[in-house]
Structures are given as structure tokens and as C-alpha cells.
Amino acid sequence: MVDMTANPSEVNNKRDLLIVKDLVKYFPVRSGILQRVSAWVQAVDKVSFSVKEGETLGMVGESGCGKTTVGRAILRLIEPTSGAVEFDGQDVIKMKPKELKLARRNMQIIFQDPYASLNPRLPIGESVMEGLQIHKIGHPKERWDIAVNMLKKVGLEDYHSRRYPHEFSGGQRQRIGIARALALQPKFIICDEPVSALDVSIQSQVLNILKDLQQEFGLTYLFIAHNLSVVEHISNRVSVMYLGKMVELTDRDVLFREPLHPYTKALMSAIPAADPGLKRERIILKGDVPSPLNPPKGCRFHPRCPVAIERCSREEPQFKEAKPGHWVACLLVE
């Protein structure tokens, strides 16, 4: 893959488009005949970060760590339990329905499963122009022209607009999802694992489309993924999550060259080496990821951490700036 990310210095000079402060999302667990709340799933617990205008912030971590929940809570597709989300100078959490509807013109999402997010009874041209209808942009002919133009931007043709979702491959459906997110010309797009279900060759095509569109329209991305190689290719900065907490955040090059958190080091050791002769020391984590219903006290990673000390089991590390621009939550780094 050709690295097409923006120059970090150019991005750093821009303003913060999105600011997330102490975002919390707990899901209730109900039991009994009366369905009373018996426990809480701590999906996201006090996550804070910002995304600069024109930047791509990658977010990585194991399944169930809360990445997708963060993305959906930012857009209020699910309501946060507490915290603040400031987008373009406005508090998203305090917005009333009409204000939120207007704000969502500038905040869109590309779902992981494009087929599940498309109406099987609508031609994809109508699915792409649906947002334009909701926001009453243009007349029907203009909306259709915008939809067809967006499909062309992602590598599809005019005649595709009259076909139905089941007539497309997985890669084509993901392109449709990108076109639909772009139709309203947003400023910010959450990419929720947009290439995880695609073949490697198709992944490269979709990633290059996303980068080309970012440069053309000045887009800002929050890119959620499992694949560290994909995140390295597309991101300016990378955040690492574990069990609902953010454990590390810094520039892409710094993170891949010098990770500080033990969990990040373990993730990095699992990346396949391009050179068959190169031997990489693999860090094998013991045990399974604890349940978010009852997360460990102290540092949530300490039961699996190969370098944990006694203090880690009783004291929760704070998310601090260990080096300029390099944030980490680890007592050993402190």
C-alpha cells in the first residue's frame, strides 16, 4: 500500500473539530419478573480524546473493548450515560432533536456491515439519496444527480443506481455505504470497521478511495479497526482501547516505533512481519479479556499484563501525557 496520510505538522496546526470528554456508556442488565436492573455492562468508561480538522484518528483494540460504542455514542445513535461531546463548537449531548438532525448533516457513519444497513427493497440510488430527502436538499432530479455522482466518486457506474443491494459484492456494497455517507457532504465521518469483512485486495481499493475523498472534500475520519496494518496505512494518530478504557494515544509513527503501554506492545508483536527472515518476539497474553460486567479493580489490564506489579491491582492509572503528544494510562510509565 502507498502511504497517503497527510503531513502530521499540517494536521497539528488545525483546530479540533471533535472533542470528547469523559464519555461513559453503561448498558443495564435486567433480570427477574419485574425486569429490574441487576448489573451494568461498562462498555465505555471515561474516554477522552480530540480529532483535528482533516485528520484521521485510528482506534484499535480487541472485540468488545468499546470502539463501536464510542462511535455510536458520539453520533447519539445510542445515548451516552454521561460525558461531553463537542462537535464544531457545539455540545452534541445537549442538543434537542431538531438541532441534532441539523448537526447530523455534518456527522455521518460508514457501518461495518453495509448489507444490513441498506434497505433490500430500494434501488441503491434511492438509498444514497434518502438523506437528501430527509434534509429536503434540492428537488428530486437534483437529488438523483447527486446520488449518481457520489456513486461515480466511489468507482460505480450510472446503471448501478437502479440495482438492488443483493446484486452487489461485499466490496461494492461498502462503496455504496461510503457514497451514502458522502451524499450530504459532511465534515466528519466515523468509519466503523469498513474493510474488516473484505478481501485484502478489495481492502486496499476501499482505503485508497477513502483517502482520495478525504483530500478532495477535506474530510475528518474516526477510523475504527482491528487490523493494525490498515490503521498504520490510513491514520495520522492512533488510539488504543482496552475493556472500555483508552490506554494509549499518540502519532501513528511514534506508536508503531515506540509503544509505551504493555497492551499496545502485545498488539504490535502480533503484526505479521513482511520479511520471512525477520523474527519478532511474540508477547503472549495470559487468560481471556475480563467481563465488562465486573471489570478488575485497579488497572483493568493487570490480570493479563506480563509486567504488572502489586500496585497495579489496587490503583487505577490516570490517562496522562508521558511525552509531548504521547498519552498513556500505565503506572509503570508514570
mmCIF file of C-alpha atoms in Angstrom:
data_model
loop_
_atom_site.group_PDB
_atom_site.id
_atom_site.type_symbol
_atom_site.label_atom_id
_atom_site.label_comp_id
_atom_site.label_asym_id
_atom_site.label_seq_id
_atom_site.Cartn_x
_atom_site.Cartn_y
_atom_site.Cartn_z
ATOM 1 C CA MET A 1 0.000 0.000 0.000
ATOM 2 C CA VAL A 2 1.142 3.544 -0.690
ATOM 3 C CA ASP A 3 1.069 5.756 2.405
ATOM 4 C CA MET A 4 -1.263 8.646 1.597
ATOM 5 C CA THR A 5 -1.698 10.200 5.064
ATOM 6 C CA ALA A 6 -1.373 13.952 5.474
ATOM 7 C CA ASN A 7 1.771 15.540 6.866
ATOM 8 C CA PRO A 8 1.415 15.430 10.698
ATOM 9 C CA SER A 9 2.619 19.027 11.050
ATOM 10 C CA GLU A 10 -0.097 20.229 8.654
ATOM 11 C CA VAL A 11 -2.790 18.453 10.687
ATOM 12 C CA ASN A 12 -1.431 19.640 14.065
ATOM 13 C CA ASN A 13 -1.830 23.274 13.015
ATOM 14 C CA LYS A 14 -5.590 22.850 12.521
ATOM 15 C CA ARG A 15 -8.373 23.279 15.088
ATOM 16 C CA ASP A 16 -10.114 20.490 16.989
ATOM 17 C CA LEU A 17 -13.278 19.547 15.106
ATOM 18 C CA LEU A 18 -14.379 16.932 17.664
ATOM 19 C CA ILE A 19 -13.671 16.948 21.403
ATOM 20 C CA VAL A 20 -14.799 14.008 23.566
ATOM 21 C CA LYS A 21 -14.526 14.408 27.352
ATOM 22 C CA ASP A 22 -15.071 11.615 29.904
ATOM 23 C CA LEU A 23 -17.518 9.726 27.679
ATOM 24 C CA VAL A 24 -19.343 6.970 29.583
ATOM 25 C CA LYS A 25 -21.798 4.368 28.321
ATOM 26 C CA TYR A 26 -23.190 1.679 30.634
ATOM 27 C CA PHE A 27 -25.821 -0.814 29.463
ATOM 28 C CA PRO A 28 -28.297 -2.136 32.069
ATOM 29 C CA VAL A 29 -28.681 -5.874 32.667
ATOM 30 C CA ARG A 30 -32.236 -6.669 33.724
ATOM 31 C CA SER A 31 -33.424 -9.799 35.475
ATOM 32 C CA GLY A 32 -36.414 -11.207 37.320
ATOM 33 C CA ILE A 33 -40.135 -10.922 36.628
ATOM 34 C CA LEU A 34 -40.094 -7.146 37.113
ATOM 35 C CA GLN A 35 -37.023 -6.755 34.889
ATOM 36 C CA ARG A 36 -35.168 -4.693 37.449
ATOM 37 C CA VAL A 37 -31.598 -3.600 36.769
ATOM 38 C CA SER A 38 -29.300 -6.128 38.428
ATOM 39 C CA ALA A 39 -25.958 -5.066 36.925
ATOM 40 C CA TRP A 40 -24.320 -2.724 34.423
ATOM 41 C CA VAL A 41 -22.149 -3.525 31.400
ATOM 42 C CA GLN A 42 -19.377 -0.917 31.496
ATOM 43 C CA ALA A 43 -18.911 -0.668 27.734
ATOM 44 C CA VAL A 44 -17.181 2.737 27.726
ATOM 45 C CA ASP A 45 -15.743 4.318 30.868
ATOM 46 C CA LYS A 46 -14.428 7.902 30.840
ATOM 47 C CA VAL A 47 -12.904 8.046 27.369
ATOM 48 C CA SER A 48 -11.422 11.400 26.293
ATOM 49 C CA PHE A 49 -9.800 12.443 23.010
ATOM 50 C CA SER A 50 -9.989 15.022 20.238
ATOM 51 C CA VAL A 51 -9.864 14.876 16.435
ATOM 52 C CA LYS A 52 -8.429 17.745 14.408
ATOM 53 C CA GLU A 53 -9.965 19.036 11.202
ATOM 54 C CA GLY A 54 -8.742 16.977 8.222
ATOM 55 C CA GLU A 55 -7.204 14.308 10.474
ATOM 56 C CA THR A 56 -7.738 10.545 10.579
ATOM 57 C CA LEU A 57 -7.721 9.179 14.119
ATOM 58 C CA GLY A 58 -7.415 5.394 14.191
ATOM 59 C CA MET A 59 -8.998 3.459 17.069
ATOM 60 C CA VAL A 60 -7.894 -0.128 17.724
ATOM 61 C CA GLY A 61 -8.454 -2.841 20.319
ATOM 62 C CA GLU A 62 -9.858 -6.325 20.813
ATOM 63 C CA SER A 63 -13.500 -7.183 20.107
ATOM 64 C CA GLY A 64 -15.743 -5.911 22.890
ATOM 65 C CA CYS A 65 -13.391 -3.146 24.040
ATOM 66 C CA GLY A 66 -15.963 -0.422 23.261
ATOM 67 C CA LYS A 67 -14.702 1.039 19.972
ATOM 68 C CA THR A 68 -18.034 0.864 18.123
ATOM 69 C CA THR A 69 -19.921 2.048 21.222
ATOM 70 C CA VAL A 70 -17.717 5.165 21.313
ATOM 71 C CA GLY A 71 -18.517 5.905 17.659
ATOM 72 C CA ARG A 72 -22.260 5.446 18.064
ATOM 73 C CA ALA A 73 -22.371 7.439 21.307
ATOM 74 C CA ILE A 74 -20.629 10.368 19.588
ATOM 75 C CA LEU A 75 -23.430 10.456 16.986
ATOM 76 C CA ARG A 76 -26.053 9.708 19.669
ATOM 77 C CA LEU A 77 -27.210 6.622 17.802
ATOM 78 C CA ILE A 78 -27.083 5.332 21.361
ATOM 79 C CA GLU A 79 -27.448 7.803 24.213
ATOM 80 C CA PRO A 80 -24.315 8.241 26.370
ATOM 81 C CA THR A 81 -24.641 7.696 30.112
ATOM 82 C CA SER A 82 -22.541 10.786 30.814
ATOM 83 C CA GLY A 83 -19.725 12.894 29.401
ATOM 84 C CA ALA A 84 -19.443 15.628 26.792
ATOM 85 C CA VAL A 85 -19.148 15.538 23.003
ATOM 86 C CA GLU A 86 -18.324 18.854 21.342
ATOM 87 C CA PHE A 87 -18.535 18.946 17.544
ATOM 88 C CA ASP A 88 -17.614 22.086 15.630
ATOM 89 C CA GLY A 89 -18.077 24.157 18.781
ATOM 90 C CA GLN A 90 -21.497 22.691 19.683
ATOM 91 C CA ASP A 91 -22.380 20.313 22.537
ATOM 92 C CA VAL A 92 -23.920 17.271 20.841
ATOM 93 C CA ILE A 93 -25.163 15.726 24.112
ATOM 94 C CA LYS A 94 -27.321 18.757 24.976
ATOM 95 C CA MET A 95 -28.825 19.132 21.503
ATOM 96 C CA LYS A 96 -32.583 18.864 21.103
ATOM 97 C CA PRO A 97 -33.942 16.577 18.311
ATOM 98 C CA LYS A 98 -34.210 19.358 15.692
ATOM 99 C CA GLU A 99 -30.693 20.630 16.449
ATOM 100 C CA LEU A 100 -29.312 17.081 16.359
ATOM 101 C CA LYS A 101 -30.952 16.452 12.984
ATOM 102 C CA LEU A 102 -29.224 19.512 11.534
ATOM 103 C CA ALA A 103 -25.872 18.544 13.109
ATOM 104 C CA ARG A 104 -26.045 15.069 11.576
ATOM 105 C CA ARG A 105 -25.717 16.588 8.115
ATOM 106 C CA ASN A 106 -22.080 17.086 9.084
ATOM 107 C CA MET A 107 -21.632 13.836 11.055
ATOM 108 C CA GLN A 108 -22.064 10.538 9.200
ATOM 109 C CA ILE A 109 -21.122 6.886 9.703
ATOM 110 C CA ILE A 110 -19.987 4.029 7.449
ATOM 111 C CA PHE A 111 -21.248 0.810 9.027
ATOM 112 C CA GLN A 112 -19.258 -2.403 9.297
ATOM 113 C CA ASP A 113 -21.981 -4.456 7.560
ATOM 114 C CA PRO A 114 -23.223 -2.422 4.577
ATOM 115 C CA TYR A 115 -25.807 -5.036 3.578
ATOM 116 C CA ALA A 116 -27.567 -4.802 6.957
ATOM 117 C CA SER A 117 -27.685 -1.010 6.683
ATOM 118 C CA LEU A 118 -29.225 -0.940 3.180
ATOM 119 C CA ASN A 119 -32.954 -1.329 2.505
ATOM 120 C CA PRO A 120 -33.257 -4.504 0.369
ATOM 121 C CA ARG A 121 -36.417 -3.139 -1.273
ATOM 122 C CA LEU A 122 -34.851 0.101 -2.507
ATOM 123 C CA PRO A 123 -32.541 0.546 -5.506
ATOM 124 C CA ILE A 124 -29.224 1.763 -4.193
ATOM 125 C CA GLY A 125 -29.633 5.128 -5.941
ATOM 126 C CA GLU A 126 -32.684 5.793 -3.758
ATOM 127 C CA SER A 127 -30.815 4.615 -0.651
ATOM 128 C CA VAL A 128 -27.996 7.075 -1.340
ATOM 129 C CA MET A 129 -30.412 9.980 -1.858
ATOM 130 C CA GLU A 130 -32.512 9.137 1.229
ATOM 131 C CA GLY A 131 -30.544 11.549 3.434
ATOM 132 C CA LEU A 132 -31.063 14.323 0.891
ATOM 133 C CA GLN A 133 -34.819 13.736 1.051
ATOM 134 C CA ILE A 134 -34.851 13.784 4.852
ATOM 135 C CA HIS A 135 -33.000 17.102 4.924
ATOM 136 C CA LYS A 136 -35.014 18.454 1.958
ATOM 137 C CA ILE A 137 -31.980 19.274 -0.142
ATOM 138 C CA GLY A 138 -32.793 20.100 -3.780
ATOM 139 C CA HIS A 139 -35.638 18.777 -5.896
ATOM 140 C CA PRO A 140 -35.963 15.075 -6.927
ATOM 141 C CA LYS A 141 -33.885 15.425 -10.126
ATOM 142 C CA GLU A 142 -31.056 17.215 -8.256
ATOM 143 C CA ARG A 143 -31.078 14.573 -5.521
ATOM 144 C CA TRP A 144 -30.833 11.788 -8.049
ATOM 145 C CA ASP A 145 -27.958 13.531 -9.834
ATOM 146 C CA ILE A 146 -26.099 13.952 -6.527
ATOM 147 C CA ALA A 147 -26.614 10.259 -5.694
ATOM 148 C CA VAL A 148 -25.350 9.101 -9.108
ATOM 149 C CA ASN A 149 -22.367 11.465 -8.864
ATOM 150 C CA MET A 150 -21.439 10.077 -5.440
ATOM 151 C CA LEU A 151 -21.648 6.519 -6.767
ATOM 152 C CA LYS A 152 -19.236 7.517 -9.535
ATOM 153 C CA LYS A 153 -16.878 9.011 -6.924
ATOM 154 C CA VAL A 154 -16.553 5.585 -5.288
ATOM 155 C CA GLY A 155 -15.977 3.709 -8.548
ATOM 156 C CA LEU A 156 -19.509 2.623 -9.542
ATOM 157 C CA GLU A 157 -21.447 3.481 -12.725
ATOM 158 C CA ASP A 158 -24.779 5.133 -13.597
ATOM 159 C CA TYR A 159 -26.566 1.836 -14.227
ATOM 160 C CA HIS A 160 -25.670 0.575 -10.745
ATOM 161 C CA SER A 161 -28.032 3.166 -9.233
ATOM 162 C CA ARG A 162 -31.083 1.135 -10.341
ATOM 163 C CA ARG A 163 -29.875 -2.187 -8.954
ATOM 164 C CA TYR A 164 -30.749 -3.661 -5.560
ATOM 165 C CA PRO A 165 -28.316 -4.440 -2.678
ATOM 166 C CA HIS A 166 -28.351 -8.218 -3.223
ATOM 167 C CA GLU A 167 -26.948 -7.708 -6.743
ATOM 168 C CA PHE A 168 -23.617 -6.368 -5.439
ATOM 169 C CA SER A 169 -20.483 -7.915 -3.959
ATOM 170 C CA GLY A 170 -19.270 -7.068 -0.449
ATOM 171 C CA GLY A 171 -16.731 -4.558 -1.750
ATOM 172 C CA GLN A 172 -19.328 -2.844 -3.938
ATOM 173 C CA ARG A 173 -21.769 -2.612 -1.029
ATOM 174 C CA GLN A 174 -19.108 -0.946 1.084
ATOM 175 C CA ARG A 175 -18.579 1.583 -1.711
ATOM 176 C CA ILE A 176 -22.329 2.244 -1.639
ATOM 177 C CA GLY A 177 -22.094 2.831 2.121
ATOM 178 C CA ILE A 178 -19.308 5.362 1.523
ATOM 179 C CA ALA A 179 -21.351 7.104 -1.197
ATOM 180 C CA ARG A 180 -24.370 7.352 1.103
ATOM 181 C CA ALA A 181 -22.254 8.846 3.904
ATOM 182 C CA LEU A 182 -20.842 11.416 1.451
ATOM 183 C CA ALA A 183 -24.164 12.451 -0.106
ATOM 184 C CA LEU A 184 -24.800 15.186 2.488
ATOM 185 C CA GLN A 185 -21.211 16.467 2.164
ATOM 186 C CA PRO A 186 -20.373 16.039 5.883
ATOM 187 C CA LYS A 187 -17.302 17.334 7.701
ATOM 188 C CA PHE A 188 -16.809 14.243 9.864
ATOM 189 C CA ILE A 189 -17.273 10.513 9.157
ATOM 190 C CA ILE A 190 -16.993 7.595 11.576
ATOM 191 C CA CYS A 191 -15.656 4.564 9.692
ATOM 192 C CA ASP A 192 -16.765 1.572 11.785
ATOM 193 C CA GLU A 193 -14.503 -1.262 10.592
ATOM 194 C CA PRO A 194 -15.331 -0.525 6.930
ATOM 195 C CA VAL A 195 -12.849 -3.053 5.492
ATOM 196 C CA SER A 196 -12.779 -5.852 8.096
ATOM 197 C CA ALA A 197 -15.100 -8.151 6.091
ATOM 198 C CA LEU A 198 -13.380 -7.576 2.736
ATOM 199 C CA ASP A 199 -10.621 -9.417 0.878
ATOM 200 C CA VAL A 200 -7.154 -7.883 1.163
ATOM 201 C CA SER A 201 -7.112 -6.647 -2.453
ATOM 202 C CA ILE A 202 -10.535 -5.009 -2.012
ATOM 203 C CA GLN A 203 -9.439 -3.511 1.321
ATOM 204 C CA SER A 204 -6.679 -1.619 -0.456
ATOM 205 C CA GLN A 205 -9.103 -0.223 -3.035
ATOM 206 C CA VAL A 206 -11.605 0.955 -0.404
ATOM 207 C CA LEU A 207 -8.868 2.532 1.742
ATOM 208 C CA ASN A 208 -7.476 4.419 -1.254
ATOM 209 C CA ILE A 209 -10.999 5.640 -2.091
ATOM 210 C CA LEU A 210 -11.371 6.943 1.481
ATOM 211 C CA LYS A 211 -8.030 8.769 1.269
ATOM 212 C CA ASP A 212 -8.818 10.284 -2.137
ATOM 213 C CA LEU A 213 -12.203 11.503 -0.884
ATOM 214 C CA GLN A 214 -10.615 12.936 2.259
ATOM 215 C CA GLN A 215 -8.227 15.015 0.177
ATOM 216 C CA GLU A 216 -10.964 16.101 -2.263
ATOM 217 C CA PHE A 217 -13.620 17.068 0.306
ATOM 218 C CA GLY A 218 -11.449 17.913 3.344
ATOM 219 C CA LEU A 219 -12.998 15.144 5.447
ATOM 220 C CA THR A 220 -12.168 14.176 9.027
ATOM 221 C CA TYR A 221 -12.284 10.483 9.988
ATOM 222 C CA LEU A 222 -12.553 8.426 13.154
ATOM 223 C CA PHE A 223 -11.357 5.078 11.771
ATOM 224 C CA ILE A 224 -12.281 2.058 13.907
ATOM 225 C CA ALA A 225 -10.485 -1.187 13.039
ATOM 226 C CA HIS A 226 -8.879 -4.406 14.280
ATOM 227 C CA ASN A 227 -6.162 -4.608 11.653
ATOM 228 C CA LEU A 228 -3.120 -2.636 12.798
ATOM 229 C CA SER A 229 -1.610 -2.642 9.301
ATOM 230 C CA VAL A 230 -4.737 -0.922 7.958
ATOM 231 C CA VAL A 231 -4.646 1.630 10.789
ATOM 232 C CA GLU A 232 -0.954 2.330 10.149
ATOM 233 C CA HIS A 233 -1.707 2.977 6.481
ATOM 234 C CA ILE A 234 -4.593 5.408 6.902
ATOM 235 C CA SER A 235 -4.195 7.174 10.278
ATOM 236 C CA ASN A 236 -2.418 10.323 11.429
ATOM 237 C CA ARG A 237 -2.793 9.394 15.097
ATOM 238 C CA VAL A 238 -3.779 6.109 16.753
ATOM 239 C CA SER A 239 -5.679 5.430 19.986
ATOM 240 C CA VAL A 240 -5.685 2.035 21.716
ATOM 241 C CA MET A 241 -8.636 0.841 23.805
ATOM 242 C CA TYR A 242 -8.900 -1.992 26.312
ATOM 243 C CA LEU A 243 -12.070 -3.026 28.163
ATOM 244 C CA GLY A 244 -13.832 0.328 27.805
ATOM 245 C CA LYS A 245 -10.774 2.452 28.622
ATOM 246 C CA MET A 246 -8.336 4.294 26.387
ATOM 247 C CA VAL A 247 -4.821 3.140 27.296
ATOM 248 C CA GLU A 248 -2.634 4.954 24.734
ATOM 249 C CA LEU A 249 -2.893 7.770 22.190
ATOM 250 C CA THR A 250 -0.171 9.315 20.040
ATOM 251 C CA ASP A 251 1.052 9.942 16.476
ATOM 252 C CA ARG A 252 1.000 6.883 14.239
ATOM 253 C CA ASP A 253 4.742 6.774 13.610
ATOM 254 C CA VAL A 254 5.564 7.174 17.306
ATOM 255 C CA LEU A 255 3.145 4.432 18.354
ATOM 256 C CA PHE A 256 4.478 1.877 15.868
ATOM 257 C CA ARG A 257 8.087 2.784 16.654
ATOM 258 C CA GLU A 258 7.893 3.151 20.445
ATOM 259 C CA PRO A 259 4.702 1.899 22.129
ATOM 260 C CA LEU A 260 4.641 2.531 25.885
ATOM 261 C CA HIS A 261 1.696 0.549 27.235
ATOM 262 C CA PRO A 262 2.204 -3.241 27.710
ATOM 263 C CA TYR A 263 -1.088 -3.963 25.929
ATOM 264 C CA THR A 264 -0.035 -1.914 22.899
ATOM 265 C CA LYS A 265 3.306 -3.737 22.839
ATOM 266 C CA ALA A 266 1.452 -7.072 22.801
ATOM 267 C CA LEU A 267 -0.720 -5.912 19.900
ATOM 268 C CA MET A 268 2.323 -4.726 17.960
ATOM 269 C CA SER A 269 4.098 -8.052 18.468
ATOM 270 C CA ALA A 270 1.207 -9.825 16.716
ATOM 271 C CA ILE A 271 1.642 -7.906 13.432
ATOM 272 C CA PRO A 272 2.996 -10.316 10.760
ATOM 273 C CA ALA A 273 6.476 -9.343 9.561
ATOM 274 C CA ALA A 274 6.854 -8.616 5.844
ATOM 275 C CA ASP A 275 10.322 -10.180 5.862
ATOM 276 C CA PRO A 276 10.118 -14.010 6.386
ATOM 277 C CA GLY A 277 13.628 -13.995 7.838
ATOM 278 C CA LEU A 278 12.786 -11.380 10.444
ATOM 279 C CA LYS A 279 11.985 -12.881 13.834
ATOM 280 C CA ARG A 280 9.729 -10.822 16.069
ATOM 281 C CA GLU A 281 9.417 -11.585 19.784
ATOM 282 C CA ARG A 282 5.775 -12.517 20.302
ATOM 283 C CA ILE A 283 4.163 -11.368 23.555
ATOM 284 C CA ILE A 284 1.517 -13.920 24.540
ATOM 285 C CA LEU A 285 -1.092 -12.524 26.925
ATOM 286 C CA LYS A 286 -2.371 -14.922 29.559
ATOM 287 C CA GLY A 287 -6.061 -15.539 30.175
ATOM 288 C CA ASP A 288 -9.098 -14.006 28.496
ATOM 289 C CA VAL A 289 -10.423 -10.466 28.409
ATOM 290 C CA PRO A 290 -12.334 -9.868 31.685
ATOM 291 C CA SER A 291 -16.083 -9.240 31.554
ATOM 292 C CA PRO A 292 -17.190 -5.582 31.344
ATOM 293 C CA LEU A 293 -19.928 -6.601 33.814
ATOM 294 C CA ASN A 294 -17.285 -6.897 36.519
ATOM 295 C CA PRO A 295 -14.011 -5.316 35.378
ATOM 296 C CA PRO A 296 -10.900 -5.818 37.562
ATOM 297 C CA LYS A 297 -10.077 -3.260 40.221
ATOM 298 C CA GLY A 298 -7.071 -1.060 39.688
ATOM 299 C CA CYS A 299 -5.659 -1.269 36.167
ATOM 300 C CA ARG A 300 -8.092 -3.246 34.012
ATOM 301 C CA PHE A 301 -5.209 -4.856 32.141
ATOM 302 C CA HIS A 302 -3.257 -6.066 35.200
ATOM 303 C CA PRO A 303 -4.606 -9.695 35.270
ATOM 304 C CA ARG A 304 -3.086 -10.259 31.802
ATOM 305 C CA CYS A 305 -0.134 -7.861 31.970
ATOM 306 C CA PRO A 306 3.300 -9.566 31.790
ATOM 307 C CA VAL A 307 4.973 -6.749 33.763
ATOM 308 C CA ALA A 308 2.278 -5.926 36.353
ATOM 309 C CA ILE A 309 3.286 -5.049 39.907
ATOM 310 C CA GLU A 310 1.258 -5.279 43.140
ATOM 311 C CA ARG A 311 0.269 -1.634 42.913
ATOM 312 C CA CYS A 312 -1.478 -2.263 39.566
ATOM 313 C CA SER A 313 -4.142 -4.436 41.233
ATOM 314 C CA ARG A 314 -5.328 -1.712 43.593
ATOM 315 C CA GLU A 315 -4.615 1.651 41.907
ATOM 316 C CA GLU A 316 -6.219 2.771 38.646
ATOM 317 C CA PRO A 317 -3.742 4.552 36.337
ATOM 318 C CA GLN A 318 -4.623 8.004 35.038
ATOM 319 C CA PHE A 319 -4.559 8.805 31.331
ATOM 320 C CA LYS A 320 -1.594 11.214 31.274
ATOM 321 C CA GLU A 321 0.802 12.802 28.800
ATOM 322 C CA ALA A 322 4.003 10.778 29.297
ATOM 323 C CA LYS A 323 5.815 12.607 26.483
ATOM 324 C CA PRO A 324 4.753 15.565 24.324
ATOM 325 C CA GLY A 325 1.716 14.367 22.360
ATOM 326 C CA HIS A 326 2.004 10.822 23.754
ATOM 327 C CA TRP A 327 -0.762 9.893 26.227
ATOM 328 C CA VAL A 328 -0.760 6.646 28.180
ATOM 329 C CA ALA A 329 -2.524 5.065 31.177
ATOM 330 C CA CYS A 330 0.107 2.925 32.915
ATOM 331 C CA LEU A 331 1.582 3.100 36.434
ATOM 332 C CA LEU A 332 4.933 1.741 35.230
ATOM 333 C CA VAL A 333 5.265 4.541 32.681
ATOM 334 C CA GLU A 334 4.419 7.091 35.366
#
